[in-house]
PDB file of N, CA and C in Angstrom:
ATOM      1  N   MET A 599      -2.717 -12.144  32.147  1.00  0.00           N
ATOM      2  CA  MET A 599      -2.598 -10.343  32.729  1.00  0.00           C
ATOM      3  C   MET A 599      -1.635  -9.500  32.602  1.00  0.00           C
ATOM      4  N   ILE A 600      -0.724  -9.728  32.807  1.00  0.00           N
ATOM      5  CA  ILE A 600       0.394  -8.732  31.498  1.00  0.00           C
ATOM      6  C   ILE A 600      -0.465  -8.331  30.345  1.00  0.00           C
ATOM      7  N   GLY A 601      -0.929  -8.672  29.717  1.00  0.00           N
ATOM      8  CA  GLY A 601      -1.633  -8.624  28.403  1.00  0.00           C
ATOM      9  C   GLY A 601      -2.560  -7.775  28.136  1.00  0.00           C
ATOM     10  N   GLY A 602      -3.291  -8.481  29.861  1.00  0.00           N
ATOM     11  CA  GLY A 602      -4.238  -7.238  30.232  1.00  0.00           C
ATOM     12  C   GLY A 602      -4.135  -5.247  30.818  1.00  0.00           C
ATOM     13  N   ILE A 603      -3.206  -5.542  30.758  1.00  0.00           N
ATOM     14  CA  ILE A 603      -2.829  -4.499  32.293  1.00  0.00           C
ATOM     15  C   ILE A 603      -2.495  -3.548  30.352  1.00  0.00           C
ATOM     16  N   SER A 604      -1.318  -4.508  30.246  1.00  0.00           N
ATOM     17  CA  SER A 604      -1.301  -3.360  28.295  1.00  0.00           C
ATOM     18  C   SER A 604      -2.303  -2.857  27.701  1.00  0.00           C
ATOM     19  N   ALA A 605      -2.932  -3.917  27.929  1.00  0.00           N
ATOM     20  CA  ALA A 605      -4.202  -3.014  26.697  1.00  0.00           C
ATOM     21  C   ALA A 605      -4.831  -2.468  27.284  1.00  0.00           C
ATOM     22  N   ILE A 606      -4.838  -2.739  28.744  1.00  0.00           N
ATOM     23  CA  ILE A 606      -6.144  -1.091  29.463  1.00  0.00           C
ATOM     24  C   ILE A 606      -5.007  -0.079  29.258  1.00  0.00           C
ATOM     25  N   VAL A 607      -4.005  -0.072  29.011  1.00  0.00           N
ATOM     26  CA  VAL A 607      -2.538   1.327  29.473  1.00  0.00           C
ATOM     27  C   VAL A 607      -3.034   1.749  28.371  1.00  0.00           C
ATOM     28  N   LEU A 608      -3.255   1.275  26.674  1.00  0.00           N
ATOM     29  CA  LEU A 608      -2.870   1.319  25.750  1.00  0.00           C
ATOM     30  C   LEU A 608      -4.322   2.406  25.318  1.00  0.00           C
ATOM     31  N   THR A 609      -5.839   1.776  25.790  1.00  0.00           N
ATOM     32  CA  THR A 609      -6.825   1.769  25.717  1.00  0.00           C
ATOM     33  C   THR A 609      -7.003   3.603  25.953  1.00  0.00           C
ATOM     34  N   THR A 610      -6.275   4.045  27.279  1.00  0.00           N
ATOM     35  CA  THR A 610      -6.479   4.985  28.128  1.00  0.00           C
ATOM     36  C   THR A 610      -5.580   5.501  28.016  1.00  0.00           C
ATOM     37  N   SER A 611      -4.953   5.953  27.089  1.00  0.00           N
ATOM     38  CA  SER A 611      -3.524   6.615  27.220  1.00  0.00           C
ATOM     39  C   SER A 611      -3.192   7.374  25.857  1.00  0.00           C
ATOM     40  N   TYR A 612      -4.946   6.828  25.152  1.00  0.00           N
ATOM     41  CA  TYR A 612      -4.990   7.308  23.637  1.00  0.00           C
ATOM     42  C   TYR A 612      -6.428   7.413  23.073  1.00  0.00           C
ATOM     43  N   LYS A 613      -7.045   8.576  22.865  1.00  0.00           N
ATOM     44  CA  LYS A 613      -7.933   8.713  22.531  1.00  0.00           C
ATOM     45  C   LYS A 613      -8.662   9.192  21.297  1.00  0.00           C
ATOM     46  N   ALA A 614      -9.851   8.226  20.727  1.00  0.00           N
ATOM     47  CA  ALA A 614      -9.766   8.995  18.853  1.00  0.00           C
ATOM     48  C   ALA A 614     -10.099   9.970  19.067  1.00  0.00           C
ATOM     49  N   ASP A 615      -9.582  10.989  17.882  1.00  0.00           N
ATOM     50  CA  ASP A 615     -10.894  12.665  17.612  1.00  0.00           C
ATOM     51  C   ASP A 615     -11.206  12.556  16.484  1.00  0.00           C
ATOM     52  N   ALA A 616     -12.187  12.866  16.084  1.00  0.00           N
ATOM     53  CA  ALA A 616     -13.690  13.078  15.847  1.00  0.00           C
ATOM     54  C   ALA A 616     -13.028  13.855  14.749  1.00  0.00           C
ATOM     55  N   LYS A 617     -12.589  14.619  15.403  1.00  0.00           N
ATOM     56  CA  LYS A 617     -11.482  16.502  14.662  1.00  0.00           C
ATOM     57  C   LYS A 617     -10.626  15.616  13.375  1.00  0.00           C
ATOM     58  N   LEU A 618     -10.206  14.641  13.683  1.00  0.00           N
ATOM     59  CA  LEU A 618      -8.711  14.325  13.227  1.00  0.00           C
ATOM     60  C   LEU A 618      -9.461  12.587  13.025  1.00  0.00           C
ATOM     61  N   LEU A 619     -10.671  12.883  12.532  1.00  0.00           N
ATOM     62  CA  LEU A 619     -10.945  11.386  10.880  1.00  0.00           C
ATOM     63  C   LEU A 619     -11.293  10.027  12.247  1.00  0.00           C
ATOM     64  N   ASN A 620     -10.972  10.424  13.420  1.00  0.00           N
ATOM     65  CA  ASN A 620     -11.073   9.516  14.816  1.00  0.00           C
ATOM     66  C   ASN A 620     -10.032   8.949  14.881  1.00  0.00           C
ATOM     67  N   PHE A 621      -8.246   9.659  14.071  1.00  0.00           N
ATOM     68  CA  PHE A 621      -7.790   9.220  14.282  1.00  0.00           C
ATOM     69  C   PHE A 621      -6.559   9.161  15.578  1.00  0.00           C
ATOM     70  N   PRO A 622      -6.118   7.882  16.457  1.00  0.00           N
ATOM     71  CA  PRO A 622      -5.512   8.187  18.173  1.00  0.00           C
ATOM     72  C   PRO A 622      -4.963   8.657  18.212  1.00  0.00           C
ATOM     73  N   VAL A 623      -5.209   9.677  19.434  1.00  0.00           N
ATOM     74  CA  VAL A 623      -4.324  11.062  19.938  1.00  0.00           C
ATOM     75  C   VAL A 623      -4.523  10.934  21.294  1.00  0.00           C
ATOM     76  N   PRO A 624      -2.962  11.685  22.021  1.00  0.00           N
ATOM     77  CA  PRO A 624      -2.387  10.957  23.036  1.00  0.00           C
ATOM     78  C   PRO A 624      -3.079  11.314  24.144  1.00  0.00           C
ATOM     79  N   GLN A 625      -3.936  11.310  25.420  1.00  0.00           N
ATOM     80  CA  GLN A 625      -4.912  12.274  26.071  1.00  0.00           C
ATOM     81  C   GLN A 625      -3.107  12.557  26.438  1.00  0.00           C
ATOM     82  N   SER A 626      -2.064  12.897  26.816  1.00  0.00           N
ATOM     83  CA  SER A 626      -1.518  13.380  27.755  1.00  0.00           C
ATOM     84  C   SER A 626      -0.558  14.026  27.144  1.00  0.00           C
ATOM     85  N   ALA A 627      -1.192  14.680  25.777  1.00  0.00           N
ATOM     86  CA  ALA A 627      -1.297  15.230  25.008  1.00  0.00           C
ATOM     87  C   ALA A 627      -1.246  17.102  24.858  1.00  0.00           C
ATOM     88  N   ALA A 628      -0.536  18.008  24.956  1.00  0.00           N
ATOM     89  CA  ALA A 628      -1.242  19.443  25.558  1.00  0.00           C
ATOM     90  C   ALA A 628      -1.479  20.004  24.271  1.00  0.00           C
ATOM     91  N   LEU A 629      -2.990  20.755  23.578  1.00  0.00           N
ATOM     92  CA  LEU A 629      -3.171  21.397  22.172  1.00  0.00           C
ATOM     93  C   LEU A 629      -2.949  22.754  22.500  1.00  0.00           C
ATOM     94  N   VAL A 630      -1.678  22.545  20.945  1.00  0.00           N
ATOM     95  CA  VAL A 630      -1.101  24.260  21.219  1.00  0.00           C
ATOM     96  C   VAL A 630      -2.119  25.091  20.063  1.00  0.00           C
ATOM     97  N   GLU A 631      -1.796  24.549  19.255  1.00  0.00           N
ATOM     98  CA  GLU A 631      -3.249  25.512  17.988  1.00  0.00           C
ATOM     99  C   GLU A 631      -3.910  24.221  17.280  1.00  0.00           C
ATOM    100  N   GLU A 632      -5.001  24.645  16.783  1.00  0.00           N
ATOM    101  CA  GLU A 632      -6.008  24.179  16.170  1.00  0.00           C
ATOM    102  C   GLU A 632      -6.724  24.695  15.165  1.00  0.00           C
ATOM    103  N   ASN A 633      -6.459  24.280  13.393  1.00  0.00           N
ATOM    104  CA  ASN A 633      -7.018  24.527  12.327  1.00  0.00           C
ATOM    105  C   ASN A 633      -7.635  23.676  12.007  1.00  0.00           C
ATOM    106  N   GLU A 634      -8.047  24.284  10.193  1.00  0.00           N
ATOM    107  CA  GLU A 634      -9.167  23.511   9.851  1.00  0.00           C
ATOM    108  C   GLU A 634      -8.215  21.929   9.334  1.00  0.00           C
ATOM    109  N   PHE A 635      -6.740  21.836   9.348  1.00  0.00           N
ATOM    110  CA  PHE A 635      -5.931  21.073   8.920  1.00  0.00           C
ATOM    111  C   PHE A 635      -5.887  19.999   9.599  1.00  0.00           C
ATOM    112  N   GLY A 636      -5.832  20.536  10.617  1.00  0.00           N
ATOM    113  CA  GLY A 636      -5.039  19.914  12.073  1.00  0.00           C
ATOM    114  C   GLY A 636      -4.978  20.622  13.761  1.00  0.00           C
ATOM    115  N   LYS A 637      -3.996  19.582  14.310  1.00  0.00           N
ATOM    116  CA  LYS A 637      -3.814  20.280  15.634  1.00  0.00           C
ATOM    117  C   LYS A 637      -2.282  20.453  16.054  1.00  0.00           C
ATOM    118  N   ASN A 638      -2.139  20.733  16.251  1.00  0.00           N
ATOM    119  CA  ASN A 638      -0.442  20.282  16.949  1.00  0.00           C
ATOM    120  C   ASN A 638      -0.395  20.633  18.536  1.00  0.00           C
ATOM    121  N   TYR A 639       0.592  19.790  19.354  1.00  0.00           N
ATOM    122  CA  TYR A 639       1.030  19.780  20.321  1.00  0.00           C
ATOM    123  C   TYR A 639       1.687  19.370  20.965  1.00  0.00           C
ATOM    124  N   ASP A 640       2.306  19.813  22.199  1.00  0.00           N
ATOM    125  CA  ASP A 640       3.170  19.682  23.070  1.00  0.00           C
ATOM    126  C   ASP A 640       3.283  18.166  23.631  1.00  0.00           C
ATOM    127  N   TRP A 641       3.943  17.278  23.095  1.00  0.00           N
ATOM    128  CA  TRP A 641       4.641  15.828  23.828  1.00  0.00           C
ATOM    129  C   TRP A 641       5.548  15.238  24.215  1.00  0.00           C
ATOM    130  N   SER A 642       5.364  15.487  25.219  1.00  0.00           N
ATOM    131  CA  SER A 642       7.029  15.034  26.292  1.00  0.00           C
ATOM    132  C   SER A 642       7.754  13.410  25.248  1.00  0.00           C
ATOM    133  N   LYS A 643       6.590  12.768  25.005  1.00  0.00           N
ATOM    134  CA  LYS A 643       7.431  11.470  23.841  1.00  0.00           C
ATOM    135  C   LYS A 643       7.489  11.575  22.679  1.00  0.00           C
ATOM    136  N   ALA A 644       6.918  12.793  21.906  1.00  0.00           N
ATOM    137  CA  ALA A 644       7.496  12.398  20.491  1.00  0.00           C
ATOM    138  C   ALA A 644       9.307  13.223  20.358  1.00  0.00           C
ATOM    139  N   SER A 645       9.791  12.769  19.292  1.00  0.00           N
ATOM    140  CA  SER A 645      11.173  12.567  19.066  1.00  0.00           C
ATOM    141  C   SER A 645      10.873  13.292  17.751  1.00  0.00           C
ATOM    142  N   GLY A 646      11.928  13.844  17.230  1.00  0.00           N
ATOM    143  CA  GLY A 646      12.179  14.655  15.407  1.00  0.00           C
ATOM    144  C   GLY A 646      13.322  12.994  14.996  1.00  0.00           C
ATOM    145  N   ASP A 647      13.650  12.427  15.836  1.00  0.00           N
ATOM    146  CA  ASP A 647      14.671  10.844  15.141  1.00  0.00           C
ATOM    147  C   ASP A 647      14.265   9.723  15.334  1.00  0.00           C
ATOM    148  N   ASN A 648      13.643   9.818  16.857  1.00  0.00           N
ATOM    149  CA  ASN A 648      12.838   8.851  16.653  1.00  0.00           C
ATOM    150  C   ASN A 648      11.385   8.606  16.881  1.00  0.00           C
ATOM    151  N   GLY A 649      10.511   9.478  16.865  1.00  0.00           N
ATOM    152  CA  GLY A 649       9.437   9.134  15.739  1.00  0.00           C
ATOM    153  C   GLY A 649       8.671   9.637  17.179  1.00  0.00           C
ATOM    154  N   ILE A 650       7.776   8.265  17.560  1.00  0.00           N
ATOM    155  CA  ILE A 650       6.337   8.391  18.075  1.00  0.00           C
ATOM    156  C   ILE A 650       7.215   6.520  18.990  1.00  0.00           C
ATOM    157  N   PRO A 651       6.337   6.536  20.209  1.00  0.00           N
ATOM    158  CA  PRO A 651       6.841   5.314  20.854  1.00  0.00           C
ATOM    159  C   PRO A 651       6.071   3.537  20.211  1.00  0.00           C
ATOM    160  N   TRP A 652       6.915   2.850  20.473  1.00  0.00           N
ATOM    161  CA  TRP A 652       6.039   1.927  19.976  1.00  0.00           C
ATOM    162  C   TRP A 652       4.543   1.804  20.292  1.00  0.00           C
ATOM    163  N   SER A 653       3.930   2.069  21.892  1.00  0.00           N
ATOM    164  CA  SER A 653       3.354   1.976  22.426  1.00  0.00           C
ATOM    165  C   SER A 653       1.912   2.796  21.332  1.00  0.00           C
ATOM    166  N   TYR A 654       2.544   3.272  21.265  1.00  0.00           N
ATOM    167  CA  TYR A 654       1.673   4.940  20.077  1.00  0.00           C
ATOM    168  C   TYR A 654       1.187   3.705  18.351  1.00  0.00           C
ATOM    169  N   GLU A 655       3.116   3.724  18.593  1.00  0.00           N
ATOM    170  CA  GLU A 655       2.679   2.806  16.788  1.00  0.00           C
ATOM    171  C   GLU A 655       1.763   1.847  17.027  1.00  0.00           C
ATOM    172  N   LEU A 656       1.906   0.554  18.519  1.00  0.00           N
ATOM    173  CA  LEU A 656       0.420  -0.019  18.628  1.00  0.00           C
ATOM    174  C   LEU A 656      -0.364   0.062  18.071  1.00  0.00           C
ATOM    175  N   THR A 657      -0.507   1.413  19.167  1.00  0.00           N
ATOM    176  CA  THR A 657      -2.496   1.659  19.292  1.00  0.00           C
ATOM    177  C   THR A 657      -2.935   1.619  18.212  1.00  0.00           C
ATOM    178  N   LEU A 658      -2.224   2.684  17.277  1.00  0.00           N
ATOM    179  CA  LEU A 658      -2.740   3.018  15.544  1.00  0.00           C
ATOM    180  C   LEU A 658      -2.966   1.644  14.621  1.00  0.00           C
ATOM    181  N   LYS A 659      -1.830   0.795  15.101  1.00  0.00           N
ATOM    182  CA  LYS A 659      -2.073  -0.556  14.859  1.00  0.00           C
ATOM    183  C   LYS A 659      -3.316  -0.944  14.807  1.00  0.00           C
ATOM    184  N   LEU A 660      -3.757  -1.571  16.194  1.00  0.00           N
ATOM    185  CA  LEU A 660      -4.394  -1.922  16.859  1.00  0.00           C
ATOM    186  C   LEU A 660      -6.475  -1.229  16.290  1.00  0.00           C
ATOM    187  N   ASN A 661      -5.925  -0.358  15.768  1.00  0.00           N
ATOM    188  CA  ASN A 661      -7.602   0.905  15.676  1.00  0.00           C
ATOM    189  C   ASN A 661      -7.422   0.519  14.151  1.00  0.00           C
ATOM    190  N   GLY A 662      -6.374   0.050  13.544  1.00  0.00           N
ATOM    191  CA  GLY A 662      -6.577   0.038  11.853  1.00  0.00           C
ATOM    192  C   GLY A 662      -5.690   0.729  10.578  1.00  0.00           C
ATOM    193  N   TRP A 663      -5.459   1.800  11.656  1.00  0.00           N
ATOM    194  CA  TRP A 663      -4.403   3.051  11.119  1.00  0.00           C
ATOM    195  C   TRP A 663      -3.304   1.667  10.285  1.00  0.00           C
ATOM    196  N   GLU A 664      -3.015   2.146   8.716  1.00  0.00           N
ATOM    197  CA  GLU A 664      -1.975   1.444   8.578  1.00  0.00           C
ATOM    198  C   GLU A 664      -0.694   2.581   8.088  1.00  0.00           C
ATOM    199  N   LYS A 665       0.823   2.711   8.508  1.00  0.00           N
ATOM    200  CA  LYS A 665       1.443   3.328   7.712  1.00  0.00           C
ATOM    201  C   LYS A 665       2.129   3.066   6.223  1.00  0.00           C
ATOM    202  N   VAL A 666       1.771   4.124   6.124  1.00  0.00           N
ATOM    203  CA  VAL A 666       2.564   4.053   4.132  1.00  0.00           C
ATOM    204  C   VAL A 666       3.367   5.357   4.373  1.00  0.00           C
ATOM    205  N   GLU A 667       4.077   4.862   2.683  1.00  0.00           N
ATOM    206  CA  GLU A 667       5.076   6.632   2.701  1.00  0.00           C
ATOM    207  C   GLU A 667       4.878   7.745   2.807  1.00  0.00           C
ATOM    208  N   GLY A 668       5.429   8.388   3.218  1.00  0.00           N
ATOM    209  CA  GLY A 668       4.909  10.098   2.777  1.00  0.00           C
ATOM    210  C   GLY A 668       6.444  10.075   2.596  1.00  0.00           C
ATOM    211  N   GLU A 669       6.151  11.407   1.522  1.00  0.00           N
ATOM    212  CA  GLU A 669       7.439  12.438   1.170  1.00  0.00           C
ATOM    213  C   GLU A 669       8.427  12.597   1.614  1.00  0.00           C
ATOM    214  N   LEU A 670       8.312  13.273   3.437  1.00  0.00           N
ATOM    215  CA  LEU A 670       9.151  13.675   3.902  1.00  0.00           C
ATOM    216  C   LEU A 670       8.890  13.201   4.870  1.00  0.00           C
ATOM    217  N   THR A 671       7.526  12.534   5.577  1.00  0.00           N
ATOM    218  CA  THR A 671       6.496  12.426   6.915  1.00  0.00           C
ATOM    219  C   THR A 671       6.575  11.374   7.083  1.00  0.00           C
ATOM    220  N   PRO A 672       6.353  10.662   7.942  1.00  0.00           N
ATOM    221  CA  PRO A 672       5.110   8.627   7.735  1.00  0.00           C
ATOM    222  C   PRO A 672       2.964   9.499   7.401  1.00  0.00           C
ATOM    223  N   ILE A 673       2.502   8.800   6.540  1.00  0.00           N
ATOM    224  CA  ILE A 673       1.572   9.601   6.040  1.00  0.00           C
ATOM    225  C   ILE A 673       0.304   8.149   7.001  1.00  0.00           C
ATOM    226  N   TYR A 674      -0.523   7.806   8.255  1.00  0.00           N
ATOM    227  CA  TYR A 674      -1.607   7.111   8.521  1.00  0.00           C
ATOM    228  C   TYR A 674      -2.361   7.085   7.729  1.00  0.00           C
ATOM    229  N   GLN A 675      -3.023   5.078   7.293  1.00  0.00           N
ATOM    230  CA  GLN A 675      -4.093   5.675   5.836  1.00  0.00           C
ATOM    231  C   GLN A 675      -5.127   4.084   6.733  1.00  0.00           C
ATOM    232  N   LYS A 676      -6.527   5.498   6.888  1.00  0.00           N
ATOM    233  CA  LYS A 676      -7.536   4.049   7.372  1.00  0.00           C
ATOM    234  C   LYS A 676      -8.761   3.696   6.291  1.00  0.00           C
ATOM    235  N   ASP A 677      -9.148   3.462   5.885  1.00  0.00           N
ATOM    236  CA  ASP A 677     -10.104   3.188   4.515  1.00  0.00           C
ATOM    237  C   ASP A 677      -9.629   4.214   3.396  1.00  0.00           C
ATOM    238  N   ASP A 678     -10.366   5.406   3.652  1.00  0.00           N
ATOM    239  CA  ASP A 678     -10.095   6.565   2.214  1.00  0.00           C
ATOM    240  C   ASP A 678      -9.184   7.251   2.913  1.00  0.00           C
ATOM    241  N   LYS A 679      -9.599   7.412   4.252  1.00  0.00           N
ATOM    242  CA  LYS A 679      -9.356   8.730   5.221  1.00  0.00           C
ATOM    243  C   LYS A 679      -6.962   8.271   5.747  1.00  0.00           C
ATOM    244  N   LYS A 680      -6.329   9.587   5.617  1.00  0.00           N
ATOM    245  CA  LYS A 680      -5.409  10.395   5.896  1.00  0.00           C
ATOM    246  C   LYS A 680      -4.946  10.529   6.320  1.00  0.00           C
ATOM    247  N   ILE A 681      -3.945  10.398   7.564  1.00  0.00           N
ATOM    248  CA  ILE A 681      -3.513  11.225   8.278  1.00  0.00           C
ATOM    249  C   ILE A 681      -1.733  11.531   8.226  1.00  0.00           C
ATOM    250  N   ASP A 682      -1.542  12.964   8.254  1.00  0.00           N
ATOM    251  CA  ASP A 682       0.648  12.810   7.787  1.00  0.00           C
ATOM    252  C   ASP A 682       0.239  13.599   9.639  1.00  0.00           C
ATOM    253  N   LEU A 683       1.875  12.530  10.710  1.00  0.00           N
ATOM    254  CA  LEU A 683       2.194  12.587  11.280  1.00  0.00           C
ATOM    255  C   LEU A 683       3.352  13.675  10.863  1.00  0.00           C
ATOM    256  N   ILE A 684       3.454  14.633  12.189  1.00  0.00           N
ATOM    257  CA  ILE A 684       5.158  14.974  11.525  1.00  0.00           C
ATOM    258  C   ILE A 684       5.299  14.629  13.587  1.00  0.00           C
ATOM    259  N   THR A 685       6.223  13.933  13.884  1.00  0.00           N
ATOM    260  CA  THR A 685       7.794  14.306  15.116  1.00  0.00           C
ATOM    261  C   THR A 685       8.588  15.610  15.220  1.00  0.00           C
ATOM    262  N   THR A 686       8.369  16.232  15.751  1.00  0.00           N
ATOM    263  CA  THR A 686       9.967  16.880  16.535  1.00  0.00           C
ATOM    264  C   THR A 686       9.723  16.277  18.046  1.00  0.00           C
ATOM    265  N   THR A 687      11.440  17.188  18.663  1.00  0.00           N
ATOM    266  CA  THR A 687      11.446  17.309  19.770  1.00  0.00           C
ATOM    267  C   THR A 687      10.174  17.764  21.033  1.00  0.00           C
ATOM    268  N   ASP A 688       9.738  17.060  21.277  1.00  0.00           N
ATOM    269  CA  ASP A 688       8.492  17.131  22.328  1.00  0.00           C
ATOM    270  C   ASP A 688       6.996  18.350  21.400  1.00  0.00           C
ATOM    271  N   HIS A 689       7.112  17.372  20.313  1.00  0.00           N
ATOM    272  CA  HIS A 689       5.994  18.387  19.833  1.00  0.00           C
ATOM    273  C   HIS A 689       5.645  17.470  18.686  1.00  0.00           C
ATOM    274  N   LEU A 690       4.282  17.249  18.563  1.00  0.00           N
ATOM    275  CA  LEU A 690       3.380  15.828  17.781  1.00  0.00           C
ATOM    276  C   LEU A 690       2.415  16.950  16.864  1.00  0.00           C
ATOM    277  N   ILE A 691       2.282  16.710  15.701  1.00  0.00           N
ATOM    278  CA  ILE A 691       2.126  17.971  14.683  1.00  0.00           C
ATOM    279  C   ILE A 691       0.722  16.320  13.610  1.00  0.00           C
ATOM    280  N   VAL A 692      -0.730  16.870  13.618  1.00  0.00           N
ATOM    281  CA  VAL A 692      -1.571  15.602  13.442  1.00  0.00           C
ATOM    282  C   VAL A 692      -2.273  16.109  12.616  1.00  0.00           C
ATOM    283  N   LEU A 693      -2.205  15.950  10.982  1.00  0.00           N
ATOM    284  CA  LEU A 693      -3.006  16.550   9.376  1.00  0.00           C
ATOM    285  C   LEU A 693      -3.895  15.861   9.186  1.00  0.00           C
ATOM    286  N   LYS A 694      -4.494  16.571   8.911  1.00  0.00           N
ATOM    287  CA  LYS A 694      -5.820  15.695   7.558  1.00  0.00           C
ATOM    288  C   LYS A 694      -4.897  15.321   6.108  1.00  0.00           C
ATOM    289  N   VAL A 695      -5.148  14.692   6.167  1.00  0.00           N
ATOM    290  CA  VAL A 695      -4.335  14.798   4.080  1.00  0.00           C
ATOM    291  C   VAL A 695      -5.646  14.439   3.177  1.00  0.00           C
ATOM    292  N   GLU A 696      -5.598  15.182   2.256  1.00  0.00           N
ATOM    293  CA  GLU A 696      -7.229  15.414   0.802  1.00  0.00           C
ATOM    294  C   GLU A 696      -6.239  15.292  -0.281  1.00  0.00           C
TER     295      GLU A 696
END
């Protein structure tokens, strides 16, 4: 029962964004800026020191996104698609990597 509730919370807390190669984005994040490279969000759960919460990590993994090493920030890859995920205190930046 706890697993079922957790799965519901995970699936309703994040939504795939078509403009970001269907990369899941927190529904509670507030869009601040958007351009052709990606989107910037205000999100209270983002941390410059700790990155993203485990629930977001799990959601990415369940959606097929694998964390690979980036030069300065983590890169997430699914098939031939790549996303650079940058976190600072209360801020999330999601960029397409070409």
